[in-house]
Amino acid sequence: MVIPVIDLAQALAPGAPRSTEVAQQVRQAAMASGFFYIRNHGVPDTLLAQQFEAARALMALPPARREALSIRHSPLMRGFEGLGEQTLDADAAPDLKESFYCGMDWPADHPYVLAGYQTYGPSQWPDELPGVRPQCQAYIAAMNRLSIRLMQLMALSLGLPEDYFDACCHEPMVTLRMIRYPAHPEGADERTFGAGAHTDWGAITILAQDSHGGLEVQMPDGAWVPATPMEGSFVVNLGDMIPRWTNGLYHSNPHRVRNTHSGGQPRYSIPFFYEPEYTARIDPVPGTVVPGTSPRFTPCTAGEHLREMYLKTYARAPGVAEPVA
């Protein structure tokens, strides 16, 4: 089994000519591994290249500056996370990656900020890199638009109105993470990963990866297949919120990372995690519960779901940090 490639040409706007065709391709992928590539996605190459430049600049900051902006100093876990500070697979060694988290710029008087909801609030930014913040916000805006369209295509794929999810996506929870994976250590055992096997927690992850590769996806038959980088494409995967929302019809499959690139260079990846707003209800969508049966998952809000996932990975609970790709 391979990861399908979905072309979004003529399907990037509501009512576009290929929307129904593309929605059916999304359905097929979602019922299999929950992973697919997208191309002709409308995100400019220059914006993506500038985002990778920002990631490299952040990771080039001295250790003391990264420590000063550590996620430990942020109630929302925005900022830097060091090597070995996250273990996504409890049976593996700590993950060999370092990263920087940020999110949307929400005003201090926004009701969700005042309520202390996860992801709503300020990010930490390095003063010595003044261009990073506007670049990240521009990239987040582009990813937000693309995510909304993917949610619309997913609604169509479920036989629902195209705008079914729109009402819960006005003020979404989003996290942008820029990750640097060092070269895989020589002689490392089978418990060593850049990111251990895990599923993502939210609704949709849109991943930009450099040319080095290293991402692997577990297929329904248990086999691990590489998500080989494809120029001009993103890798999209569904998070654990989607099975909950579709009563198990759509899947969120495990994935992992090993940076075994032969050149011994670091791997950079930039996942964007998209979820509906904190108060959105995650109930089975119409048509996914067989009459006379009970839903497979307990209904909850999007915020409650993320907090539940968070507590499975982190020992403390001031905020929510997403997994990786």
XYZ file of C-alpha atoms in Angstrom:
325
model
C 0.000 0.000 0.000
C 1.235 3.484 -0.849
C 0.335 6.945 0.395
C -1.993 8.501 -2.203
C -1.362 11.823 -3.916
C -4.354 14.151 -4.180
C -4.285 17.024 -6.662
C -6.233 20.031 -5.368
C -6.300 21.818 -8.730
C -9.817 23.182 -9.389
C -10.858 22.153 -5.874
C -9.442 24.970 -3.734
C -12.656 26.954 -3.320
C -16.185 26.031 -2.268
C -18.153 24.745 -5.242
C -15.028 24.327 -7.405
C -15.472 21.911 -10.349
C -13.395 19.025 -8.940
C -14.552 19.311 -5.330
C -16.690 16.149 -5.347
C -13.985 14.118 -7.117
C -11.300 15.265 -4.672
C -13.596 14.661 -1.695
C -13.975 11.034 -2.736
C -10.181 10.689 -2.869
C -9.991 12.165 0.629
C -12.580 9.622 1.789
C -10.576 6.701 0.409
C -7.380 7.913 2.084
C -9.160 8.661 5.368
C -10.673 5.190 5.537
C -7.258 3.609 4.972
C -4.248 5.193 6.687
C -5.511 8.749 7.173
C -2.435 9.982 5.251
C -2.167 11.576 1.820
C -0.029 14.028 -0.124
C -1.546 17.186 -1.585
C -0.226 19.138 -4.529
C -1.440 22.284 -6.307
C -2.393 23.439 -2.821
C -2.097 27.167 -3.468
C 0.712 27.901 -0.979
C 3.502 29.878 -2.719
C 6.917 28.208 -2.966
C 8.546 31.420 -1.753
C 6.513 31.451 1.457
C 7.477 27.853 2.169
C 11.162 28.492 1.456
C 11.122 31.499 3.793
C 9.560 29.370 6.516
C 12.401 26.858 6.317
C 14.858 29.769 6.493
C 13.117 30.929 9.667
C 13.365 27.423 11.122
C 17.101 27.256 10.463
C 17.642 30.714 11.936
C 15.784 29.732 15.110
C 17.758 26.545 15.546
C 21.018 28.449 15.017
C 20.434 30.578 18.115
C 22.874 29.892 20.982
C 21.766 27.397 23.655
C 21.453 30.136 26.277
C 18.947 32.060 24.164
C 16.924 28.958 23.446
C 16.856 28.132 27.137
C 15.634 31.651 27.913
C 12.726 31.054 25.528
C 12.016 27.487 26.638
C 8.469 26.139 26.587
C 8.901 25.704 30.338
C 8.536 29.479 30.653
C 5.238 29.580 28.738
C 1.866 28.471 30.115
C 0.924 27.616 26.508
C 4.151 25.710 25.830
C 5.258 28.199 23.189
C 8.976 28.499 22.519
C 11.894 26.093 22.327
C 11.920 22.422 23.260
C 15.323 20.757 23.554
C 16.698 17.380 22.555
C 15.165 14.520 24.494
C 12.478 16.615 26.178
C 9.613 14.651 24.624
C 9.059 10.888 24.388
C 6.232 10.093 21.997
C 6.641 6.315 22.211
C 6.701 5.102 25.818
C 8.626 1.996 24.738
C 11.373 3.996 23.009
C 14.188 6.293 24.060
C 13.562 10.070 24.335
C 13.054 11.653 20.916
C 16.112 12.989 19.086
C 14.727 16.333 17.988
C 14.606 19.969 19.005
C 11.898 22.385 18.039
C 10.220 25.765 18.304
C 6.469 26.170 18.913
C 4.353 29.202 18.079
C 0.748 30.034 17.294
C -1.688 32.680 16.143
C -1.478 36.195 17.566
C -4.585 36.524 19.713
C -5.398 39.856 21.409
C -4.974 39.877 25.178
C -8.639 40.740 25.696
C -9.996 37.858 23.579
C -12.453 35.793 25.660
C -10.536 32.565 25.014
C -7.275 34.199 26.102
C -8.902 35.533 29.256
C -10.331 32.069 29.948
C -6.870 30.507 29.643
C -7.861 28.050 26.912
C -5.087 26.025 25.296
C -3.247 27.615 22.331
C -4.946 31.011 22.809
C -2.372 33.542 23.929
C 1.119 34.902 23.257
C 4.075 33.099 21.737
C 7.681 33.738 22.774
C 9.791 35.407 20.069
C 13.557 36.072 19.915
C 14.257 39.802 19.678
C 17.399 39.169 17.642
C 15.344 37.631 14.807
C 12.683 40.316 14.172
C 11.595 38.796 10.878
C 10.615 35.444 12.359
C 7.342 36.536 13.927
C 5.787 38.130 10.787
C 7.018 35.220 8.689
C 5.439 32.657 11.017
C 2.181 34.614 11.131
C 2.057 34.790 7.328
C 2.676 31.045 7.094
C 0.060 30.310 9.777
C -2.480 32.396 7.840
C -1.793 30.418 4.646
C -2.014 27.095 6.489
C -5.213 28.194 8.188
C -6.846 28.901 4.818
C -5.713 25.551 3.463
C -6.937 23.738 6.567
C -10.386 25.285 6.282
C -10.595 24.033 2.706
C -9.481 20.542 3.717
C -12.178 20.499 6.399
C -14.722 21.470 3.732
C -13.536 18.669 1.466
C -13.745 16.280 4.402
C -17.341 17.367 4.999
C -18.156 16.581 1.365
C -16.372 13.240 1.698
C -18.785 12.339 4.522
C -21.841 13.250 2.470
C -22.357 16.442 4.476
C -22.814 20.029 3.286
C -19.530 21.598 2.250
C -19.788 24.167 5.035
C -20.660 21.650 7.772
C -17.493 22.319 9.818
C -17.225 26.047 9.043
C -19.086 27.226 12.136
C -16.596 25.585 14.513
C -13.511 26.828 12.667
C -13.858 30.605 13.062
C -11.365 30.794 15.958
C -9.354 27.578 15.639
C -6.689 26.128 17.873
C -3.530 26.031 15.772
C 0.101 25.260 16.484
C 3.073 25.747 14.174
C 6.157 23.711 15.046
C 9.574 23.917 13.411
C 11.680 20.838 14.094
C 15.340 19.977 13.660
C 16.368 16.309 13.764
C 20.118 15.682 14.128
C 21.697 12.842 12.187
C 20.757 9.416 13.508
C 23.509 8.219 15.884
C 25.794 5.507 14.589
C 25.173 2.216 16.324
C 21.853 3.361 17.799
C 19.543 0.587 18.916
C 16.025 -0.092 17.665
C 14.542 2.023 20.460
C 16.105 5.227 19.106
C 14.005 7.547 16.948
C 13.888 11.158 15.939
C 10.216 10.881 16.879
C 8.824 7.650 18.261
C 5.686 6.036 16.867
C 2.612 8.128 17.661
C -0.623 9.476 16.293
C -1.370 13.187 16.147
C -3.954 14.534 18.526
C -6.109 17.041 16.724
C -7.981 17.289 13.433
C -5.530 17.892 10.571
C -1.738 18.058 10.339
C -0.149 19.664 7.261
C 3.533 18.790 7.060
C 6.270 20.457 5.060
C 9.458 18.391 5.024
C 12.856 18.973 3.509
C 14.403 16.630 0.955
C 16.073 14.313 3.477
C 13.096 12.119 4.276
C 12.768 9.979 7.381
C 9.015 10.028 8.016
C 7.393 6.573 8.048
C 3.684 5.748 8.203
C 2.117 2.556 9.517
C -0.436 1.161 7.097
C -3.560 -0.793 8.105
C -1.728 -4.096 7.548
C 0.955 -3.052 10.052
C 3.664 -2.363 7.466
C 5.725 0.824 7.747
C 6.138 2.772 4.499
C 8.244 5.895 3.874
C 6.530 9.210 3.228
C 9.174 10.154 0.692
C 9.446 13.927 0.144
C 7.755 15.080 -3.055
C 8.668 18.517 -4.357
C 5.774 20.952 -4.281
C 3.639 18.832 -1.987
C 2.576 18.632 1.641
C 1.887 15.481 3.621
C -1.519 15.636 5.285
C -2.648 13.327 8.053
C -5.724 13.098 10.211
C -5.376 13.306 13.967
C -7.201 11.421 16.712
C -10.034 13.947 16.754
C -11.259 12.744 13.355
C -11.957 9.096 14.328
C -13.819 10.509 17.306
C -15.783 12.849 15.034
C -16.567 10.093 12.495
C -17.286 7.269 14.973
C -14.190 5.380 13.788
C -14.985 5.567 10.064
C -11.878 7.667 9.353
C -8.463 6.764 10.732
C -5.503 8.367 12.472
C -2.540 6.066 11.915
C 0.810 5.891 13.750
C 3.897 7.455 12.220
C 7.516 7.889 13.274
C 10.746 9.587 12.192
C 14.317 8.375 11.781
C 16.794 10.794 10.207
C 18.945 8.193 8.473
C 19.855 10.455 5.529
C 23.158 9.192 4.128
C 24.754 12.651 4.202
C 24.530 12.885 7.977
C 22.803 16.272 7.753
C 20.012 17.476 10.060
C 16.444 17.035 8.885
C 13.996 19.924 9.121
C 10.254 19.544 9.121
C 7.446 22.016 9.734
C 4.140 20.539 10.891
C 1.065 22.733 11.222
C -1.559 21.373 13.605
C -5.123 22.477 13.014
C -8.105 21.955 15.297
C -11.507 23.623 15.569
C -12.074 26.150 18.288
C -11.831 25.090 21.916
C -15.568 24.905 22.608
C -16.498 22.958 19.450
C -18.475 19.791 20.179
C -16.892 16.571 18.915
C -19.957 14.392 18.422
C -20.289 11.716 15.707
C -21.283 13.421 12.477
C -24.584 12.411 10.839
C -24.509 9.052 9.110
C -21.612 7.537 11.070
C -23.514 5.836 13.889
C -25.489 2.747 12.859
C -29.100 3.045 14.037
C -29.631 1.087 17.218
C -25.972 1.279 18.290
C -24.125 3.633 20.607
C -21.266 5.956 19.571
C -17.818 4.407 19.987
C -16.389 7.515 21.686
C -17.575 9.731 24.507
C -18.676 13.128 23.158
C -16.543 16.059 24.302
C -15.319 19.470 23.250
C -12.218 19.951 21.113
C -10.436 21.473 24.102
C -11.292 18.525 26.336
C -10.049 16.119 23.708
C -6.668 17.849 23.356
C -6.191 18.004 27.094
C -6.941 14.279 27.367
C -4.304 13.553 24.699
C -1.837 15.887 26.357
C -2.073 14.121 29.699
C -1.092 10.856 28.026
C 2.256 12.317 26.914
C 3.276 14.948 29.467
C 3.416 14.701 33.240
C 2.407 18.321 33.877
C -0.613 20.106 32.471
C -0.410 23.894 32.081
C -1.109 23.753 28.347
C -1.075 21.578 25.253
C 1.865 20.682 23.021
C 1.304 18.875 19.762
C 3.182 15.839 18.514
C 5.337 15.938 15.432
C 6.057 14.649 11.956
